[in-house]
Amino acid sequence: MATIYQVSEAAGVSLATVSRVMNGNARVSERTRKKVEDAMALLGYQPNAIAQSLASNRTNSVGLLVSELHGSYFGDLMSTVENVLKQNGKHVIITAGHVDEKREHEAIEFLKSRRCDALILHAEAVSDEYLKQLVDSSTPVAVINRKVDELNDNCFVVDNEQGGYLATQAAINAGHKHIAYISGPLFKKDASDRLSGHKRALEEAGITFEETSMFEGDYHESAGQEGMLHLQKHYPNFTALVCANDEMASGAMTAAREAGFDIPEQLSIVGFDNVLFSRYLYPKLTTINNPIHAMGEMAAYWVLQHVYNIKSPIPIEHLFVPEVVNRDTLGNL
């Protein structure tokens, strides 16, 4: 088995230079990096990960906490973060918190116990104070889809209130005045912000918000079906339905068709997130683009730049602007 000494000799560089190449140090020139990598390939050298970790005080691993392991939204987040970090020689350890404070706390402690060089967190249940304490500790932390006061440089978030506003404004601009709403669980900040945006759009248009026009769901498809049935009973004259995410919108579309509604001729529906399947529903779903791919990418590049001194190829942004994606489920009255 080849050794680091043989790689050093074959490449004509010092042991320190070989070590810097293996650790992804940005101070090594591309010409020198290629010489070392060619020598490693020629000799079949496989770096010892444990030895590398001890020598560099880095594990070259990043911890990623998500709320769930299923669904297009979190699938896009996980694949984006993993792809960016993998391209730069880093590995991702993924765990889920299931929107439970105790389980999120345990998941974060697990990632810390694995000596992750940094943490990327989609945390919804732990407190802001806990996140602030975490940021003040020795492990760098990036927070996705959550704005925490005093942590602006660590947060990567879409303007959810504006997104909720744009979704309802789109329905209003299409001539709708009786607009129902299926929210996410309102203990979540993104869900409460989207509802606030919905109410702001109604108020600006001179439309009174009625409690019977809203159903609180849980972001899953079944809540969209339940919400549609509930609203038909308690707010039967609505001509447009705004849903706080695309999964609930797809469930509502199924329930609407089963009830005999033509979409969008008799009922318009607007979603939120612009996940992959939204463009393959029939009709194709009008929705709000929630750039989870861009947020995950930014968080990964932030970690590479702040932890590994690998310069980001794009400017680091922290606040993302939602946009309406016009498709076929929103019709004019």
Coordinates of C-alpha atoms in Angstrom, one line a residue:
M1 CA 0.0 0.0 0.0
A2 CA 1.4 3.4 -1.0
T3 CA 2.2 5.9 1.7
I4 CA 2.0 9.7 1.8
Y5 CA 5.8 9.8 1.7
Q6 CA 5.8 8.0 -1.7
V7 CA 3.2 10.5 -2.9
S8 CA 5.3 13.4 -1.8
E9 CA 8.4 12.0 -3.6
A10 CA 6.5 11.1 -6.8
A11 CA 4.9 14.6 -7.0
G12 CA 8.1 16.4 -6.0
V13 CA 6.5 18.4 -3.2
S14 CA 6.6 18.4 0.5
L15 CA 4.6 16.3 2.9
A16 CA 2.8 19.5 4.0
T17 CA 1.8 20.3 0.5
V18 CA 0.3 16.8 0.0
S19 CA -1.6 17.2 3.3
R20 CA -3.0 20.6 2.1
V21 CA -4.2 19.1 -1.2
M22 CA -5.9 16.2 0.7
N23 CA -7.6 18.7 3.0
G24 CA -8.9 20.9 0.2
N25 CA -6.8 23.9 1.2
A26 CA -7.4 26.8 -1.2
R27 CA -3.8 28.1 -0.9
V28 CA -2.5 25.3 -3.2
S29 CA -2.1 26.2 -6.9
E30 CA -4.0 24.2 -9.4
R31 CA -0.8 23.0 -11.0
T32 CA 0.5 21.7 -7.7
R33 CA -2.8 20.2 -6.8
K34 CA -2.9 18.3 -10.2
K35 CA 0.7 17.0 -9.6
V36 CA -0.3 15.6 -6.2
E37 CA -3.6 14.1 -7.4
D38 CA -1.8 12.5 -10.4
A39 CA 0.8 11.0 -8.1
M40 CA -2.0 9.6 -5.8
A41 CA -3.8 8.1 -8.8
L42 CA -0.6 6.6 -10.2
L43 CA 0.3 5.0 -6.8
G44 CA -3.2 4.0 -5.9
Y45 CA -2.9 6.0 -2.7
Q46 CA -6.0 6.1 -0.5
P47 CA -5.9 8.7 2.3
N48 CA -6.7 7.5 5.8
A49 CA -9.7 9.5 6.8
I50 CA -9.1 9.1 10.6
A51 CA -5.5 10.2 10.2
Q52 CA -6.5 13.2 8.1
S53 CA -9.0 14.2 10.7
L54 CA -6.5 14.1 13.5
A55 CA -3.9 15.9 11.5
S56 CA -6.2 18.7 10.2
N57 CA -8.7 18.8 13.1
R58 CA -11.3 18.5 10.4
T59 CA -13.5 15.5 9.6
N60 CA -14.5 16.9 6.1
S61 CA -18.1 16.1 7.1
V62 CA -21.1 18.5 7.4
G63 CA -24.2 17.7 9.4
L64 CA -27.6 18.4 7.8
L65 CA -30.8 18.5 9.9
V66 CA -34.1 18.4 8.0
S67 CA -37.7 18.1 9.3
E68 CA -38.6 15.0 7.3
L69 CA -36.8 12.6 5.0
H70 CA -39.7 12.3 2.5
G71 CA -41.3 14.7 0.1
S72 CA -40.1 16.8 -2.8
Y73 CA -39.2 19.9 -0.7
F74 CA -36.8 18.1 1.6
G75 CA -35.5 15.8 -1.2
D76 CA -34.5 18.9 -3.2
L77 CA -32.8 20.4 -0.1
M78 CA -30.8 17.2 0.7
S79 CA -29.7 16.5 -2.8
T80 CA -28.6 20.2 -3.4
V81 CA -26.6 20.4 -0.2
E82 CA -25.0 17.0 -0.8
N83 CA -24.1 17.7 -4.4
V84 CA -22.4 21.1 -3.7
L85 CA -20.4 19.7 -0.8
K86 CA -19.5 16.4 -2.6
Q87 CA -18.1 18.4 -5.5
N88 CA -15.7 20.0 -3.0
G89 CA -14.6 16.8 -1.3
K90 CA -16.9 17.0 1.7
H91 CA -19.4 14.5 3.0
V92 CA -22.9 15.0 4.5
I93 CA -24.4 13.3 7.5
I94 CA -28.2 13.7 7.4
T95 CA -30.7 13.3 10.3
A96 CA -34.3 14.3 10.9
G97 CA -36.0 16.3 13.7
H98 CA -39.6 15.6 12.8
V99 CA -40.7 19.1 14.0
D100 CA -40.3 18.0 17.6
E101 CA -38.1 20.1 20.0
K102 CA -36.7 17.1 21.9
R103 CA -36.0 15.2 18.7
E104 CA -34.4 18.2 17.0
H105 CA -32.2 18.8 20.0
E106 CA -31.2 15.1 20.1
A107 CA -30.5 15.1 16.3
I108 CA -28.3 18.2 16.6
E109 CA -26.4 16.7 19.5
F110 CA -25.9 13.6 17.5
L111 CA -24.4 15.6 14.6
K112 CA -22.1 17.4 17.0
S113 CA -21.0 14.0 18.5
R114 CA -19.9 12.9 15.0
R115 CA -17.5 15.9 15.0
C116 CA -19.1 17.6 12.0
D117 CA -17.1 20.6 10.9
A118 CA -20.3 22.6 10.4
L119 CA -24.1 22.2 10.7
I120 CA -26.8 23.1 8.2
L121 CA -30.2 23.2 10.0
H122 CA -33.8 23.2 8.8
A123 CA -34.9 23.4 12.4
E124 CA -38.5 24.3 13.2
A125 CA -39.1 23.3 16.9
V126 CA -36.0 24.4 18.9
S127 CA -36.1 27.9 20.2
D128 CA -34.3 30.9 18.8
E129 CA -32.3 31.1 22.0
Y130 CA -31.1 27.6 21.5
L131 CA -30.0 28.4 18.0
K132 CA -28.2 31.6 19.2
Q133 CA -26.3 29.5 21.8
L134 CA -25.4 27.0 19.1
V135 CA -24.0 29.7 16.8
D136 CA -22.0 31.1 19.7
S137 CA -20.4 27.6 20.3
S138 CA -17.4 26.4 18.3
T139 CA -19.3 24.7 15.5
P140 CA -20.3 27.0 12.6
V141 CA -24.1 26.9 11.9
A142 CA -26.2 27.8 8.9
V143 CA -30.0 28.0 9.3
I144 CA -32.4 27.4 6.4
N145 CA -35.9 28.7 6.0
R146 CA -35.9 30.5 9.4
K147 CA -35.0 34.1 10.3
V148 CA -33.6 34.5 13.7
D149 CA -33.0 38.0 15.1
E150 CA -29.2 38.7 15.5
L151 CA -28.3 35.8 13.3
N152 CA -28.8 37.3 9.8
D153 CA -25.4 36.2 8.6
N154 CA -26.2 32.6 9.4
C155 CA -29.8 32.5 8.0
F156 CA -31.0 31.6 4.5
V157 CA -34.6 32.4 4.2
V158 CA -37.4 33.2 1.7
D159 CA -39.8 36.1 2.5
N160 CA -42.8 33.8 3.4
E161 CA -45.1 36.7 4.3
Q162 CA -44.5 38.2 0.8
G163 CA -45.1 34.8 -0.7
G164 CA -48.4 34.4 1.0
Y165 CA -49.3 37.9 -0.2
L166 CA -48.4 37.2 -3.8
A167 CA -50.4 33.9 -3.9
T168 CA -53.6 35.6 -2.7
Q169 CA -53.0 38.8 -4.8
A170 CA -52.7 36.5 -7.9
A171 CA -56.2 35.2 -7.2
I172 CA -57.6 38.7 -6.5
N173 CA -56.0 40.0 -9.8
A174 CA -57.9 37.2 -11.6
G175 CA -61.1 38.6 -10.3
H176 CA -61.8 36.4 -7.3
K177 CA -63.3 37.9 -4.1
H178 CA -64.4 34.7 -2.2
I179 CA -61.0 33.2 -1.5
A180 CA -60.6 30.2 0.9
Y181 CA -57.3 29.4 2.5
I182 CA -55.6 26.1 3.7
S183 CA -52.7 27.0 6.0
G184 CA -49.8 25.0 7.3
P185 CA -49.6 24.3 11.1
L186 CA -49.6 27.8 12.6
F187 CA -47.0 27.0 15.3
K188 CA -44.5 27.1 12.4
K189 CA -43.2 30.5 11.5
D190 CA -43.3 30.0 7.7
A191 CA -47.0 29.0 8.0
S192 CA -48.0 31.9 10.1
D193 CA -46.0 34.3 7.9
R194 CA -47.8 33.0 4.8
L195 CA -51.2 33.4 6.5
S196 CA -50.2 37.0 7.4
G197 CA -49.4 37.7 3.8
H198 CA -52.8 36.2 2.7
K199 CA -54.6 38.5 5.1
R200 CA -52.6 41.6 4.0
A201 CA -53.6 40.9 0.3
L202 CA -57.2 40.6 1.3
E203 CA -57.1 43.8 3.4
E204 CA -55.5 45.8 0.6
A205 CA -58.3 44.7 -1.8
G206 CA -61.0 45.6 0.7
I207 CA -62.0 42.0 1.3
T208 CA -62.9 41.0 4.9
F209 CA -61.1 37.9 6.2
E210 CA -63.5 35.4 7.6
E211 CA -62.5 32.7 10.1
T212 CA -64.7 30.2 8.3
S213 CA -62.7 30.7 5.1
M214 CA -59.6 29.1 6.6
F215 CA -58.6 25.5 7.5
E216 CA -55.4 24.8 9.4
G217 CA -53.6 21.8 7.8
D218 CA -50.3 20.0 8.4
Y219 CA -48.6 20.5 5.0
H220 CA -49.5 16.9 3.9
E221 CA -51.7 16.0 0.9
S222 CA -54.4 14.5 3.2
A223 CA -54.8 17.9 4.9
G224 CA -55.6 19.4 1.5
Q225 CA -58.3 16.9 1.0
E226 CA -59.7 17.4 4.5
G227 CA -59.5 21.2 4.1
M228 CA -61.4 21.1 0.8
L229 CA -64.2 19.1 2.4
H230 CA -64.3 21.3 5.5
L231 CA -64.4 24.6 3.4
Q232 CA -67.2 23.3 1.2
K233 CA -69.3 22.8 4.3
H234 CA -68.4 26.0 6.2
Y235 CA -67.5 28.5 3.4
P236 CA -69.3 27.1 0.3
N237 CA -69.2 30.0 -2.1
F238 CA -65.5 30.3 -2.6
T239 CA -64.2 30.5 -6.2
A240 CA -60.5 30.3 -5.4
L241 CA -58.5 28.3 -2.9
V242 CA -55.0 29.3 -1.8
C243 CA -52.9 26.5 -0.1
A244 CA -49.8 27.1 2.0
N245 CA -47.9 24.4 0.1
D246 CA -48.1 22.3 -3.1
E247 CA -48.7 19.0 -1.3
M248 CA -51.9 20.3 0.3
A249 CA -52.8 21.9 -3.0
S250 CA -52.6 18.6 -4.8
G251 CA -54.8 17.0 -2.1
A252 CA -57.3 19.8 -2.5
M253 CA -57.3 19.3 -6.3
T254 CA -58.1 15.6 -5.9
A255 CA -61.0 16.4 -3.5
A256 CA -62.3 19.1 -5.8
R257 CA -62.4 16.8 -8.8
E258 CA -64.1 14.1 -6.7
A259 CA -66.7 16.7 -5.7
G260 CA -67.3 17.5 -9.4
F261 CA -65.4 20.8 -9.8
D262 CA -63.7 21.7 -13.0
I263 CA -60.3 23.3 -12.4
P264 CA -59.9 26.2 -13.1
E265 CA -63.4 26.8 -14.7
Q266 CA -65.3 26.4 -11.5
L267 CA -62.5 26.6 -8.9
S268 CA -59.1 28.1 -9.0
I269 CA -56.3 26.8 -6.9
V270 CA -52.9 28.3 -6.0
G271 CA -50.1 26.5 -4.2
F272 CA -46.8 27.4 -2.6
D273 CA -43.2 26.0 -3.0
N274 CA -43.1 25.1 -6.7
V275 CA -41.9 21.6 -6.0
L276 CA -41.1 19.3 -8.9
F277 CA -44.5 17.5 -9.2
S278 CA -46.4 20.8 -9.4
R279 CA -45.7 21.1 -13.1
Y280 CA -46.8 17.5 -13.7
L281 CA -50.2 17.8 -12.0
Y282 CA -53.3 18.1 -14.2
P283 CA -54.0 20.9 -14.6
K284 CA -50.5 22.2 -14.0
L285 CA -50.4 24.0 -10.6
T286 CA -50.1 27.8 -10.3
T287 CA -47.8 28.3 -7.3
I288 CA -45.3 30.5 -5.5
N289 CA -41.6 29.7 -6.1
N290 CA -39.9 28.9 -2.8
P291 CA -36.3 28.6 -3.8
I292 CA -35.2 25.8 -1.5
H293 CA -32.6 24.7 -4.1
A294 CA -31.0 28.2 -4.0
M295 CA -31.2 28.3 -0.2
G296 CA -29.6 24.9 0.2
E297 CA -26.9 25.9 -2.3
M298 CA -26.2 29.1 -0.5
A299 CA -25.9 27.4 2.9
A300 CA -23.5 24.8 1.4
Y301 CA -21.3 27.5 -0.2
W302 CA -21.4 29.5 3.0
V303 CA -20.0 26.5 4.9
L304 CA -17.3 25.9 2.3
Q305 CA -16.3 29.6 2.4
H306 CA -16.4 30.1 6.2
V307 CA -15.1 26.7 7.3
Y308 CA -12.9 25.4 4.6
N309 CA -11.7 28.7 3.0
I310 CA -13.1 27.5 -0.4
K311 CA -14.3 30.7 -2.1
S312 CA -17.9 30.6 -3.3
P313 CA -18.3 30.8 -7.1
I314 CA -21.4 33.0 -6.5
P315 CA -22.1 35.9 -4.1
I316 CA -23.6 34.7 -0.8
E317 CA -27.2 35.8 -0.4
H318 CA -29.4 35.4 2.7
L319 CA -32.8 36.7 1.8
F320 CA -34.7 35.2 -1.2
V321 CA -37.7 36.8 -3.0
P322 CA -40.7 34.6 -3.8
E323 CA -42.3 34.8 -7.3
V324 CA -45.6 33.7 -8.8
V325 CA -45.3 30.8 -11.2
N326 CA -48.3 31.1 -13.5
R327 CA -49.6 27.8 -14.8
D328 CA -53.1 26.4 -15.4
T329 CA -55.0 26.1 -12.1
L330 CA -55.8 29.9 -11.8
G331 CA -58.6 31.1 -14.0
N332 CA -60.2 34.5 -14.5
L333 CA -63.7 35.2 -13.2

